Short mmCIF file of C-alpha atoms in Angstrom, two decimals:
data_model
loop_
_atom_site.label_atom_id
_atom_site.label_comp_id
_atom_site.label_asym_id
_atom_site.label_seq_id
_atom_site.Cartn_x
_atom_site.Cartn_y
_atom_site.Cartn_z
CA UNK A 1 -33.50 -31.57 38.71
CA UNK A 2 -32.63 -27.82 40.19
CA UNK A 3 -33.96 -28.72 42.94
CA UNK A 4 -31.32 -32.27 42.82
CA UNK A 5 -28.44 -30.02 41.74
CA UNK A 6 -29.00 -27.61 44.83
CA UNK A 7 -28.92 -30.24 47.29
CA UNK A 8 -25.99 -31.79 45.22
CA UNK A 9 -23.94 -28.66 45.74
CA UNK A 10 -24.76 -27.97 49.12
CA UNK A 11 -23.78 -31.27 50.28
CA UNK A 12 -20.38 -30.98 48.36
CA UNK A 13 -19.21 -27.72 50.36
CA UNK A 14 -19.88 -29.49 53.33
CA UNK A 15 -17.66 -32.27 52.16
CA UNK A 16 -19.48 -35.03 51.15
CA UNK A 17 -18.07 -36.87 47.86
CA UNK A 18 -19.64 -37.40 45.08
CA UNK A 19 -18.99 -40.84 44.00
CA UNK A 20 -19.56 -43.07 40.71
CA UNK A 21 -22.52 -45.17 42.01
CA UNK A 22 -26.23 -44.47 41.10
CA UNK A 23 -29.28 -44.60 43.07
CA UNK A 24 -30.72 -48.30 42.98
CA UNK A 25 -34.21 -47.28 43.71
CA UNK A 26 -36.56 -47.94 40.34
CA UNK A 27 -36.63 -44.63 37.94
CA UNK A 28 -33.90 -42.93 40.31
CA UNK A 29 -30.45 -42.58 38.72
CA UNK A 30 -28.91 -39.91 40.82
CA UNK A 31 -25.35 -40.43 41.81
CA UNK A 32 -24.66 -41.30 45.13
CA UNK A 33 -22.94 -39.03 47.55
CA UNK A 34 -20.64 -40.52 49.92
CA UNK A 35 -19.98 -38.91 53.55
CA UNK A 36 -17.20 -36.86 54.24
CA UNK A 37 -13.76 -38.25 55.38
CA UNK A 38 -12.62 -39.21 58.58
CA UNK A 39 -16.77 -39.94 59.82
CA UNK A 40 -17.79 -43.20 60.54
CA UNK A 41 -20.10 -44.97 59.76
CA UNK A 42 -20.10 -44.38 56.26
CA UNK A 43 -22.82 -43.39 55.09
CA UNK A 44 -24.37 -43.23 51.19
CA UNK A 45 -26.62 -40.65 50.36
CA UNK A 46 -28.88 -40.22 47.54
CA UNK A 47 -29.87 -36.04 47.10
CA UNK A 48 -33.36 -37.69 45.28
CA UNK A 49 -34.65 -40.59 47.65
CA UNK A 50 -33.14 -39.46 50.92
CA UNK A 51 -33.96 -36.59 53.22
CA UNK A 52 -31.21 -34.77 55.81
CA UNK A 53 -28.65 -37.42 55.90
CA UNK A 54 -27.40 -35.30 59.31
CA UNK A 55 -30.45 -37.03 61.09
CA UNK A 56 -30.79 -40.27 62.53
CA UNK A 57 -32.99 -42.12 60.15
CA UNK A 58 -31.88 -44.17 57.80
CA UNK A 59 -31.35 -43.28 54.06
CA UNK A 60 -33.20 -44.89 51.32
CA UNK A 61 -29.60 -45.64 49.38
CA UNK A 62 -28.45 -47.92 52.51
CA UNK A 63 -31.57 -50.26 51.84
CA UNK A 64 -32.55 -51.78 49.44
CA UNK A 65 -36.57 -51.58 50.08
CA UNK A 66 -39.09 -49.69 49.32
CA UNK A 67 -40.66 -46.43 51.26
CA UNK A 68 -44.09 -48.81 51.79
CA UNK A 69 -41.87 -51.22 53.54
CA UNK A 70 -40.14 -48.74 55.33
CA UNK A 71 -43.39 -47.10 56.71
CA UNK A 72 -44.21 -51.02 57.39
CA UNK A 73 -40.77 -51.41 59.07
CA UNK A 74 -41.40 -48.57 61.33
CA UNK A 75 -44.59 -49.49 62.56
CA UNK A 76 -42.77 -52.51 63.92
CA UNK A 77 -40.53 -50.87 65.27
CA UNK A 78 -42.92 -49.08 67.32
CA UNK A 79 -45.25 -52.39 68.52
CA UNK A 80 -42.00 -54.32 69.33
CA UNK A 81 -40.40 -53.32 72.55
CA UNK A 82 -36.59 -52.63 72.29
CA UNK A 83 -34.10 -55.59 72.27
CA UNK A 84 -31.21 -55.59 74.42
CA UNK A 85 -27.96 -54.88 72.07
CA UNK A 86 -24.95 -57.03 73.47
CA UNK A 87 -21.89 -55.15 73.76
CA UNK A 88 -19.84 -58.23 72.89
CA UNK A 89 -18.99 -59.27 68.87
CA UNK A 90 -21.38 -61.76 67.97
CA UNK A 91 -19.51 -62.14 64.39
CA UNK A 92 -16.27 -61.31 63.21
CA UNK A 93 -15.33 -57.42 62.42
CA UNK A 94 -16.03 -56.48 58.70
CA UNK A 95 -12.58 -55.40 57.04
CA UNK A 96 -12.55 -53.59 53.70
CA UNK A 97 -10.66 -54.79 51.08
CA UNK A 98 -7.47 -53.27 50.31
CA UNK A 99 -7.10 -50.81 48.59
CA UNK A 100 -5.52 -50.74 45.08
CA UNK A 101 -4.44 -48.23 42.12
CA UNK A 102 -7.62 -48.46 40.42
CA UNK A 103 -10.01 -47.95 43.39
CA UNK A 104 -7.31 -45.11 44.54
CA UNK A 105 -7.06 -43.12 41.33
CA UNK A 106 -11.11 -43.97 40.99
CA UNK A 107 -11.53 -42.18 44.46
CA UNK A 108 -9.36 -39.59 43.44
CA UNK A 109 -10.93 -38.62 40.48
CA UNK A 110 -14.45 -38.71 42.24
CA UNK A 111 -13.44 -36.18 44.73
CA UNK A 112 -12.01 -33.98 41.26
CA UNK A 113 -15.07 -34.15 40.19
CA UNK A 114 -17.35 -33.28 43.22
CA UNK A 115 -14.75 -30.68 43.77
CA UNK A 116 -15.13 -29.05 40.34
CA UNK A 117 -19.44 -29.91 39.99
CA UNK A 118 -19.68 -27.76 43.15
CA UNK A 119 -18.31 -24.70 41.62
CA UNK A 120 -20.11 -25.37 38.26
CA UNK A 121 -23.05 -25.83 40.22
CA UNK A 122 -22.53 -22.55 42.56
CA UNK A 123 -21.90 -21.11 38.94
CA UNK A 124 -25.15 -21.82 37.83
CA UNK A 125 -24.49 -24.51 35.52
CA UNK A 126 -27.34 -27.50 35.11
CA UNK A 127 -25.79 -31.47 36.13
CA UNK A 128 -27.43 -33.68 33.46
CA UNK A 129 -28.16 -37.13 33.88
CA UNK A 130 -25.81 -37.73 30.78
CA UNK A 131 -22.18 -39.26 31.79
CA UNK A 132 -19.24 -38.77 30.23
CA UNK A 133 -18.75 -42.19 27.45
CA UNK A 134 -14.93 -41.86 27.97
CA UNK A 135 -13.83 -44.86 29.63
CA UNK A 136 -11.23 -43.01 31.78
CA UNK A 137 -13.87 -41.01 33.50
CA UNK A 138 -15.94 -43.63 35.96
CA UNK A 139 -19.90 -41.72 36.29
CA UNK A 140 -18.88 -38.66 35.86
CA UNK A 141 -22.02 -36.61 35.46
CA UNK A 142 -21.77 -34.02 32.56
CA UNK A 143 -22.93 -30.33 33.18
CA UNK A 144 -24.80 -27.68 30.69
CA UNK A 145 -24.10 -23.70 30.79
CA UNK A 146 -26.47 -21.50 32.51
CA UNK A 147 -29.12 -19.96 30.52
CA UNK A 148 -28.87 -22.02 27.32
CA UNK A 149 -31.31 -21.16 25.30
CA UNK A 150 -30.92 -24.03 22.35
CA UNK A 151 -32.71 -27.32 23.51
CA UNK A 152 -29.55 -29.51 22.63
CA UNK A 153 -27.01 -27.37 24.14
CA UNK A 154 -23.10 -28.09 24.21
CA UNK A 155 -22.56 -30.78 27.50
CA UNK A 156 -18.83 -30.72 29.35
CA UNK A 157 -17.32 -32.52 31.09
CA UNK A 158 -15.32 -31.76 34.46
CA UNK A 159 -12.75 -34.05 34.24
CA UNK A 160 -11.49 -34.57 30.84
CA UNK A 161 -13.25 -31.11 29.63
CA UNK A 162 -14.75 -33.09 26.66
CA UNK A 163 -17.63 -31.02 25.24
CA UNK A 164 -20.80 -33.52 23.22
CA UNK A 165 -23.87 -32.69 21.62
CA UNK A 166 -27.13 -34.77 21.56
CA UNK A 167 -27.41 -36.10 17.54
CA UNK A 168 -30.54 -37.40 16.80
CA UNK A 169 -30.26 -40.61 14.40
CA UNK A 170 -32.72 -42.21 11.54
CA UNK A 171 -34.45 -44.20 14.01
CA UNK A 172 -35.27 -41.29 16.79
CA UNK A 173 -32.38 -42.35 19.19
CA UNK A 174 -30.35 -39.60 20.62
CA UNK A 175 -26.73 -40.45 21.29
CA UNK A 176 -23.77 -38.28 22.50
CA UNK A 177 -21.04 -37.23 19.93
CA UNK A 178 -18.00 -35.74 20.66
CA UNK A 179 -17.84 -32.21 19.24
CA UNK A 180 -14.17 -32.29 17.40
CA UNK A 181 -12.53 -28.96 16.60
CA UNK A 182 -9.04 -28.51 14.56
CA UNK A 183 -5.98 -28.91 16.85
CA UNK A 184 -4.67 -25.43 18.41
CA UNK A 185 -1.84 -24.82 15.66
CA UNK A 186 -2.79 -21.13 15.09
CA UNK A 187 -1.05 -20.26 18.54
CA UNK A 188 1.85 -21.73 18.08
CA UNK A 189 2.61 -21.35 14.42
CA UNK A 190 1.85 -17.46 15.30
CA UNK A 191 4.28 -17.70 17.61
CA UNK A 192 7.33 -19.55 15.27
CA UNK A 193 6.29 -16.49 12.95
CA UNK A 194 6.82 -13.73 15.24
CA UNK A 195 10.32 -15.14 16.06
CA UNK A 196 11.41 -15.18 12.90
CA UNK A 197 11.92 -11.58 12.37
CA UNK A 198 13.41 -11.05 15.35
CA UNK A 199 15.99 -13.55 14.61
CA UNK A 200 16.65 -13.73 10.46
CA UNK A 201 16.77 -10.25 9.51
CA UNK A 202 18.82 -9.59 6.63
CA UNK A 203 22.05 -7.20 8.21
CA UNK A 204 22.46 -4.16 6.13
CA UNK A 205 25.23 -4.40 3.57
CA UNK A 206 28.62 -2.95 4.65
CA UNK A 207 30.49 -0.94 1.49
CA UNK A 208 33.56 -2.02 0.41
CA UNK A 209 36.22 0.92 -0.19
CA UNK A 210 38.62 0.25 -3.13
CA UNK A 211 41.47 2.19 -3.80
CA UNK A 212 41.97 3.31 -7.13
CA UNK A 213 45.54 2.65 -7.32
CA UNK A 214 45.31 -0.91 -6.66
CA UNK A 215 44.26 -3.43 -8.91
CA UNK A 216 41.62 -5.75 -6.73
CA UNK A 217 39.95 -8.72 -7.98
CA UNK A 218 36.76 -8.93 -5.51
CA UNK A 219 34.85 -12.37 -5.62
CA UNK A 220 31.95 -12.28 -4.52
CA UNK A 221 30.62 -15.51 -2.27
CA UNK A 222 27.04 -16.37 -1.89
CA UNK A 223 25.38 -15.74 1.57
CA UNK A 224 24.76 -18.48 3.25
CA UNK A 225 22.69 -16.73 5.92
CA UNK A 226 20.16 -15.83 2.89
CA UNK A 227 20.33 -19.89 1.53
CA UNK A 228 19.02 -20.95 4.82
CA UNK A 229 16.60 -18.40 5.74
CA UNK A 230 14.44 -18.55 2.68
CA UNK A 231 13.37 -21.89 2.80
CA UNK A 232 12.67 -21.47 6.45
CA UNK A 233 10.11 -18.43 5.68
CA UNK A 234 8.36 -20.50 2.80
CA UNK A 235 7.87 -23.24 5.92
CA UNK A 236 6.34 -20.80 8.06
CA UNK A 237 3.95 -19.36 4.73
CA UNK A 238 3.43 -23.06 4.14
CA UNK A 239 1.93 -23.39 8.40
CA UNK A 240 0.08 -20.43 8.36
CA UNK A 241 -1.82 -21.27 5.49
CA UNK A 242 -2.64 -24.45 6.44
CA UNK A 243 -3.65 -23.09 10.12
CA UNK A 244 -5.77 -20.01 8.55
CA UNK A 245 -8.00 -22.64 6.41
CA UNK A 246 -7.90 -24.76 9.83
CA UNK A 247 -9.31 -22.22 11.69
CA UNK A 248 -12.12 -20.88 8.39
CA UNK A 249 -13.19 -24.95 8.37
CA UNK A 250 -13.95 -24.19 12.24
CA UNK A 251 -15.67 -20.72 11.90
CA UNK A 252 -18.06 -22.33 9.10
CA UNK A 253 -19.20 -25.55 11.30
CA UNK A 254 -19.84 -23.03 14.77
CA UNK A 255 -22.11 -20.29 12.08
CA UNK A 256 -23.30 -23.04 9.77
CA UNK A 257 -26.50 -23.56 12.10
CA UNK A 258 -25.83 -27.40 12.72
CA UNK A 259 -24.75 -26.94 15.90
CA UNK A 260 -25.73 -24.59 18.91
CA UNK A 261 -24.34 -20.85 17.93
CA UNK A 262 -21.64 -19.96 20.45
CA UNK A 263 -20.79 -16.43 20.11
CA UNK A 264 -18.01 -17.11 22.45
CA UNK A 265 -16.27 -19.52 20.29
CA UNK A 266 -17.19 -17.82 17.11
CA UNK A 267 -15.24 -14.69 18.55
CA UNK A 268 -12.16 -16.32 19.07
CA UNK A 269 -12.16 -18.35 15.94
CA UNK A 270 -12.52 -14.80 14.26
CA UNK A 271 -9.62 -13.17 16.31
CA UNK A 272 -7.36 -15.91 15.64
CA UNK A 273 -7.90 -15.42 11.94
CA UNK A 274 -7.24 -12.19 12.07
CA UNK A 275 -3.87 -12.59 14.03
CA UNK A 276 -3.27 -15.71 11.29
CA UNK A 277 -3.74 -13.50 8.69
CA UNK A 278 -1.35 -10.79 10.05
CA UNK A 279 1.53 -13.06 10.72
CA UNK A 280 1.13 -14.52 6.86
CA UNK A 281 0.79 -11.16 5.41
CA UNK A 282 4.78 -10.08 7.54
CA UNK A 283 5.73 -13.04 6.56
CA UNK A 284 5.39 -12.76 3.01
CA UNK A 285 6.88 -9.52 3.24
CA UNK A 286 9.98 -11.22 4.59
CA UNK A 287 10.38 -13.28 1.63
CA UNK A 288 9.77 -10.87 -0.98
CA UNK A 289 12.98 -8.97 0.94
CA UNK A 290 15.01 -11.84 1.34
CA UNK A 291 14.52 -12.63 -2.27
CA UNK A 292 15.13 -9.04 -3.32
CA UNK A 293 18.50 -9.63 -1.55
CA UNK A 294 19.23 -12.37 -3.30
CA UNK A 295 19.02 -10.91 -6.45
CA UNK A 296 21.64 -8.47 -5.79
#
C-alpha cells in the first residue's frame, strides 16, 4: 500500500486525476486514475494492476481480461502478421454524452481531492482503502496521519474534513463512525465576552454641587444603562458556563482511553478551558460591580 500511495502521488503532480472508479480486476480496489487534461486518448490507469502508463502497452484497467490472457493475446499478436488499418471510418464517431451538473461538480470534486491526496501523500500521510460514507463525497479515499502509532487511528477525509474511527461491534464487524465533538461555541462566546467590557462599563459618577442657600429637591431616576446591562452579563455567565462544561465533556472522551490519545487535540481543548475560564471569572466580576452600582 506505500508502495500504491507513492505511485498515487507521483502520478497526481504530473496531473493525472484521481477519479471515483475502482479497479475491476478481482481483489484490486484501487481507485482509478484518469489522464491529465487536454491528452487524448483517454486513458484509465490503475497505480496496482498497471505498469508506466507513459508507454505504449496497454493498461490492465482498459480491459477487462486477465494478465494470462494478455500474455495469450500477445503471443498472437506476434504469430499474426500485421493487418492493414483503413484510414477511412468504418463506424460512426463515438460522442460522449453531455455533460451535466452532477457529472461536472462530480469531476470537480475528484480533481479537489487528487489535488489535496497529493499533498497529504507528499506529507507522509497513509491513503486507506476506507471511503468516506457521506453521500456528498463520490470514492473519496480517506487518509491516516503519519506515524500513528494506535492500530485504529483517527481517518480524514479531504473533502468534507470528516474525521471516523474503526468501532468494532458484538459480532466482530468493524464499521466507520463519525467521531462527533461539541460545536465551536468557546470561540465565539469568548469573543461576545471580551466585548462586553469594552462597551458596558459603568461611567464614573459625576457630583452634584448644591448650594446651600437654595432649597433643591433632587429626584433621583433609575439608570437605565445599569437595567439593561445586567441581564446582558448574566447571558454571557449563562454561555460560558454552558461552553466550559462543553469543552470538559470533550477533554474527558479524547483522555478517557476509548479513543486514540491525541495530544494535539487534548492541548487545545485544555487552552480553550483555560481562556473559558478567564472570560467567566471577568465576567463575574462585572456583575458583582454593576450590582454594587445598583445598590447605590
Amino acid at each position: 500500500m506505500k508502495d500504491i500511495s507513492g505511485r498515487l502521488g507521483e502520478y497526481m503532480l504530473k496531473g493525472w486525476v484521481l477519479t471515483d472508479r475502482t479497479c475491476q480486476n478481482s481483489g484490486c480496489n484501487v481507485p482509478l486514475m484518469r489522464s491529465p487534461s487536454g491528452r487524448t486518448p483517454v486513458v484509465h490507469y490503475c497505480a496496482s494492476c498497471d505498469e508506466n502508463p507513459d508507454t505504449n502497452l496497454p493498461l490492465v484497467s482498459t480491459t477487462s481480461s486477465s494478465s494470462a490472457s494478455s500474455s495469450a493475446s500477445q503471443a498472437t499478436r506476434i504469430s499474426t502478421p500485421p493487418t492493414e488499418i483503413s484510414s477511412g471510418l468504418g463506424s460512426p464517431t463515438f460522442v460522449l454524452p453531455p455533460e451535466t451538473g452532477e457529472s461536472r461538480r462530480r469531476r470537480e470534486q475528484s480533481d479537489m481531492a487528487s489535488v489535496e491526496l497529493g499533498k497529504r501523500l507528499l506529507q507522509g500521510w497513509a491513503m486507506l482503502g476506507d471511503e468516506c460514507p457521506n453521500t456528498q463525497c463520490f470514492g473519496v479515499p480517506l487518509v491516516r496521519p503519519p506515524k500513528t502509532a494506535a492500530r485504529d487511528s483517527n481517518k480524514e477525509c479531504v473533502i468534507c474534513g470528516s474525521i471516523y474511527v474503526t468501532e468494532i461491534d458484538w459480532a466482530g464487524r468493524e464499521r466507520l463512525v463519525l467521531l462527533d465533538f461539541p460545536p465551536p461555541q468557546a470561540e465565539k462566546t469568548l469573543t461576545e465576552a471580551r466585548s462586553i467590557p469594552k462597551l458596558l462599563i459603568p461611567s464614573p459618577k459625576t457630583p452634584v454641587k448644591l448650594e446651600p442657600q437654595v432649597s433643591t429637591t433632587i429626584t433621583r431616576t433609575p439608570d437605565t444603562h445599569l437595567n439593561t446591562t445586567l441581564p446582558l452579563l448574566r447571558d454571557a455567565i449563562k454561555a460560558l458556563e454552558h461552553t466550559l462544561q462543553m469543552l470538559t465533556l470533550k477533554l474527558t472522551a479524547l483522555s478517557d482511553g476509548r479513543l486514540p490519545i491525541d495530544p494535539l487535540a487534548i492541548s487545545n481543548a485544555t487552552d480553550a478551558i483555560s481562556k473559558t475560564t478567564q472570560a467567566l471569572s471577568h465576567v463575574k466580576q462585572l456583575e458583582w460591580s454593576e450590582m454594587q452600582n445598583l445598590a447605590l
